[in-house]
C-alpha cells in the first residue's frame, strides 16, 4: 500500500505584524492544501509577545480547517526566560511539539512523541535512531544535505518507523547566532533592536563585496539568498523514501505554492511544468534545489 505524501507548512521564520500573522494563518486554515502546520517562534523570543495571545484561536481555526497543528520550539535557547518558555511548551500535553533545539528533550515527558525540526543536525543513522528512541515520529532533514545523504537517511527512517521530511520550498536556514545582524546593520544594539527585522518580510538581502547576491539575514538568523525549490526532484525523493515535504512561509501566495506542490505530489502535472508555474508565481525570486544542484531558469 502506497502512503500519500504529505505537506507540512513550517513555522513562520520572519517578523510580521500580529495582524499579518493572523490573516496569513486564517487563509492557510481555510484554503491551503497542507496536511500539518507548525506554529510558534523559532528565531527570536522577543517577537513572541506580539502574537502569543492569538495562537490559541489560530490553532482552533487550523484544526477546523482539517490541519494537524504542531507547536515549534525556539532554535537557540540562551536566556532563563527562554528556558522557561521551553519548559512551558513541553508541558502542553495536548499538542505535538516540533523540537528545534535538543535542550527541549530535557523538558519533554519520557516517551512523548515529537517532530524533529530541520535545525537539528541529523546527519547520520545513529542520530536518527537515537531520536526515534526518544519518541521522534517525524524528522525534517537539514536542508544542507545532498541527495545521497537524504536517500540514506530516508531509508534509515523507514527502518525505525520515522517519517522522513525534506525542506522543499523557501529560503533555507543556514545558521543562527547570539548576535543580531539586522540590528547591527541599522546601527542598533540587539537589546534595543526596535524590531527592524520587521522591515524585511522575507529577509534582508546580503551581497558580496563584488555586488553578487549571496545570503539573506533574518534577525539573528542567516538564510540562503535563493529560494529552495525541490519540485524538480519530487519523484526521486519519493522513490528514496521521503514521505513529507516542507514549505516555509514567505510573503508570496503560499496557498498557490501549496497547490502547485500538492498537484505534483498527486501526479497531476510534470515536474518541469510545475517548476515553470512556481517561477511565474515568484518572478523576482531565484531558485535552487537545495544542495543538490542549481536550477536553470
mmCIF file of N, CA and C in Angstrom, residues 7 9 27 32-34 168-170 227-229 231 246-264 274 277-278 281-282 287:
data_model
loop_
_atom_site.group_PDB
_atom_site.id
_atom_site.type_symbol
_atom_site.label_atom_id
_atom_site.label_comp_id
_atom_site.label_asym_id
_atom_site.label_seq_id
_atom_site.Cartn_x
_atom_site.Cartn_y
_atom_site.Cartn_z
ATOM 1 N N UNK A 7 2.157 17.305 3.058
ATOM 2 C CA UNK A 7 2.751 18.644 3.004
ATOM 3 C C UNK A 7 2.704 19.262 4.397
ATOM 4 N N UNK A 9 3.490 22.838 6.465
ATOM 5 C CA UNK A 9 3.828 24.256 6.445
ATOM 6 C C UNK A 9 4.643 24.529 7.698
ATOM 7 N N UNK A 27 -6.035 32.333 6.267
ATOM 8 C CA UNK A 27 -6.156 31.888 4.874
ATOM 9 C C UNK A 27 -5.598 30.471 4.710
ATOM 10 N N UNK A 32 -5.531 26.443 2.159
ATOM 11 C CA UNK A 32 -4.301 25.753 1.760
ATOM 12 C C UNK A 32 -4.422 24.242 1.862
ATOM 13 N N UNK A 33 -3.902 23.545 0.845
ATOM 14 C CA UNK A 33 -3.945 22.082 0.822
ATOM 15 C C UNK A 33 -2.694 21.519 1.501
ATOM 16 N N UNK A 34 -2.506 21.883 2.771
ATOM 17 C CA UNK A 34 -1.409 21.324 3.555
ATOM 18 C C UNK A 34 -1.994 20.402 4.612
ATOM 19 N N UNK A 168 11.383 21.701 1.225
ATOM 20 C CA UNK A 168 11.084 21.684 -0.207
ATOM 21 C C UNK A 168 10.873 23.055 -0.825
ATOM 22 N N UNK A 169 10.560 24.073 0.006
ATOM 23 C CA UNK A 169 10.346 25.408 -0.544
ATOM 24 C C UNK A 169 10.702 26.472 0.480
ATOM 25 N N UNK A 170 11.374 27.520 0.006
ATOM 26 C CA UNK A 170 11.658 28.684 0.838
ATOM 27 C C UNK A 170 13.132 28.859 1.096
ATOM 28 N N UNK A 227 15.739 30.774 -3.132
ATOM 29 C CA UNK A 227 14.634 30.021 -2.557
ATOM 30 C C UNK A 227 14.817 28.549 -2.925
ATOM 31 N N UNK A 228 14.885 27.705 -1.917
ATOM 32 C CA UNK A 228 14.926 26.275 -2.185
ATOM 33 C C UNK A 228 13.629 25.859 -2.887
ATOM 34 N N UNK A 229 13.759 25.039 -3.907
ATOM 35 C CA UNK A 229 12.604 24.570 -4.677
ATOM 36 C C UNK A 229 12.898 23.155 -5.152
ATOM 37 N N UNK A 231 10.680 21.004 -6.442
ATOM 38 C CA UNK A 231 9.646 20.471 -7.339
ATOM 39 C C UNK A 231 10.231 19.541 -8.395
ATOM 40 N N UNK A 246 8.266 19.947 3.189
ATOM 41 C CA UNK A 246 8.033 21.155 3.997
ATOM 42 C C UNK A 246 8.100 22.418 3.153
ATOM 43 N N UNK A 247 7.095 23.270 3.349
ATOM 44 C CA UNK A 247 7.045 24.577 2.720
ATOM 45 C C UNK A 247 7.258 25.621 3.814
ATOM 46 N N UNK A 248 8.179 26.558 3.598
ATOM 47 C CA UNK A 248 8.446 27.592 4.593
ATOM 48 C C UNK A 248 7.694 28.862 4.219
ATOM 49 N N UNK A 249 6.928 29.454 5.134
ATOM 50 C CA UNK A 249 6.118 30.632 4.813
ATOM 51 C C UNK A 249 6.935 31.833 4.359
ATOM 52 N N UNK A 250 6.484 32.450 3.263
ATOM 53 C CA UNK A 250 7.016 33.708 2.771
ATOM 54 C C UNK A 250 5.832 34.601 2.419
ATOM 55 N N UNK A 251 6.125 35.845 2.032
ATOM 56 C CA UNK A 251 5.043 36.809 1.792
ATOM 57 C C UNK A 251 4.363 36.626 0.440
ATOM 58 N N UNK A 252 4.793 35.644 -0.332
ATOM 59 C CA UNK A 252 4.121 35.332 -1.595
ATOM 60 C C UNK A 252 2.804 34.597 -1.313
ATOM 61 N N UNK A 253 2.110 34.187 -2.347
ATOM 62 C CA UNK A 253 0.843 33.467 -2.196
ATOM 63 C C UNK A 253 1.135 32.012 -1.821
ATOM 64 N N UNK A 254 1.188 31.737 -0.518
ATOM 65 C CA UNK A 254 1.540 30.392 -0.065
ATOM 66 C C UNK A 254 0.430 29.383 -0.331
ATOM 67 N N UNK A 255 -0.800 29.844 -0.459
ATOM 68 C CA UNK A 255 -1.885 28.927 -0.842
ATOM 69 C C UNK A 255 -1.619 28.383 -2.242
ATOM 70 N N UNK A 256 -1.206 29.272 -3.156
ATOM 71 C CA UNK A 256 -0.896 28.849 -4.525
ATOM 72 C C UNK A 256 0.344 27.960 -4.559
ATOM 73 N N UNK A 257 1.344 28.288 -3.738
ATOM 74 C CA UNK A 257 2.552 27.457 -3.665
ATOM 75 C C UNK A 257 2.194 26.044 -3.219
ATOM 76 N N UNK A 258 1.391 25.952 -2.167
ATOM 77 C CA UNK A 258 0.980 24.636 -1.669
ATOM 78 C C UNK A 258 0.199 23.866 -2.724
ATOM 79 N N UNK A 259 -0.651 24.553 -3.473
ATOM 80 C CA UNK A 259 -1.444 23.899 -4.504
ATOM 81 C C UNK A 259 -0.553 23.305 -5.588
ATOM 82 N N UNK A 260 0.492 24.034 -5.986
ATOM 83 C CA UNK A 260 1.424 23.515 -7.000
ATOM 84 C C UNK A 260 2.107 22.255 -6.499
ATOM 85 N N UNK A 261 2.571 22.286 -5.254
ATOM 86 C CA UNK A 261 3.229 21.097 -4.696
ATOM 87 C C UNK A 261 2.256 19.933 -4.563
ATOM 88 N N UNK A 262 1.017 20.224 -4.155
ATOM 89 C CA UNK A 262 0.039 19.145 -3.994
ATOM 90 C C UNK A 262 -0.274 18.474 -5.326
ATOM 91 N N UNK A 263 -0.391 19.276 -6.375
ATOM 92 C CA UNK A 263 -0.689 18.720 -7.695
ATOM 93 C C UNK A 263 0.439 17.815 -8.162
ATOM 94 N N UNK A 264 1.684 18.255 -7.976
ATOM 95 C CA UNK A 264 2.808 17.441 -8.427
ATOM 96 C C UNK A 264 2.941 16.175 -7.572
ATOM 97 N N UNK A 274 5.602 22.210 -13.389
ATOM 98 C CA UNK A 274 5.368 22.763 -12.057
ATOM 99 C C UNK A 274 6.443 23.778 -11.693
ATOM 100 N N UNK A 277 5.608 26.951 -13.387
ATOM 101 C CA UNK A 277 4.455 27.602 -12.769
ATOM 102 C C UNK A 277 4.856 28.316 -11.487
ATOM 103 N N UNK A 278 5.724 27.689 -10.685
ATOM 104 C CA UNK A 278 6.180 28.321 -9.454
ATOM 105 C C UNK A 278 7.037 29.552 -9.766
ATOM 106 N N UNK A 281 4.941 32.430 -10.454
ATOM 107 C CA UNK A 281 4.295 32.929 -9.247
ATOM 108 C C UNK A 281 5.219 33.855 -8.455
ATOM 109 N N UNK A 282 6.537 33.609 -8.537
ATOM 110 C CA UNK A 282 7.531 34.428 -7.829
ATOM 111 C C UNK A 282 8.554 34.933 -8.839
ATOM 112 N N UNK A 287 15.810 30.578 -7.726
ATOM 113 C CA UNK A 287 15.592 29.251 -7.158
ATOM 114 C C UNK A 287 16.843 28.378 -7.235
#
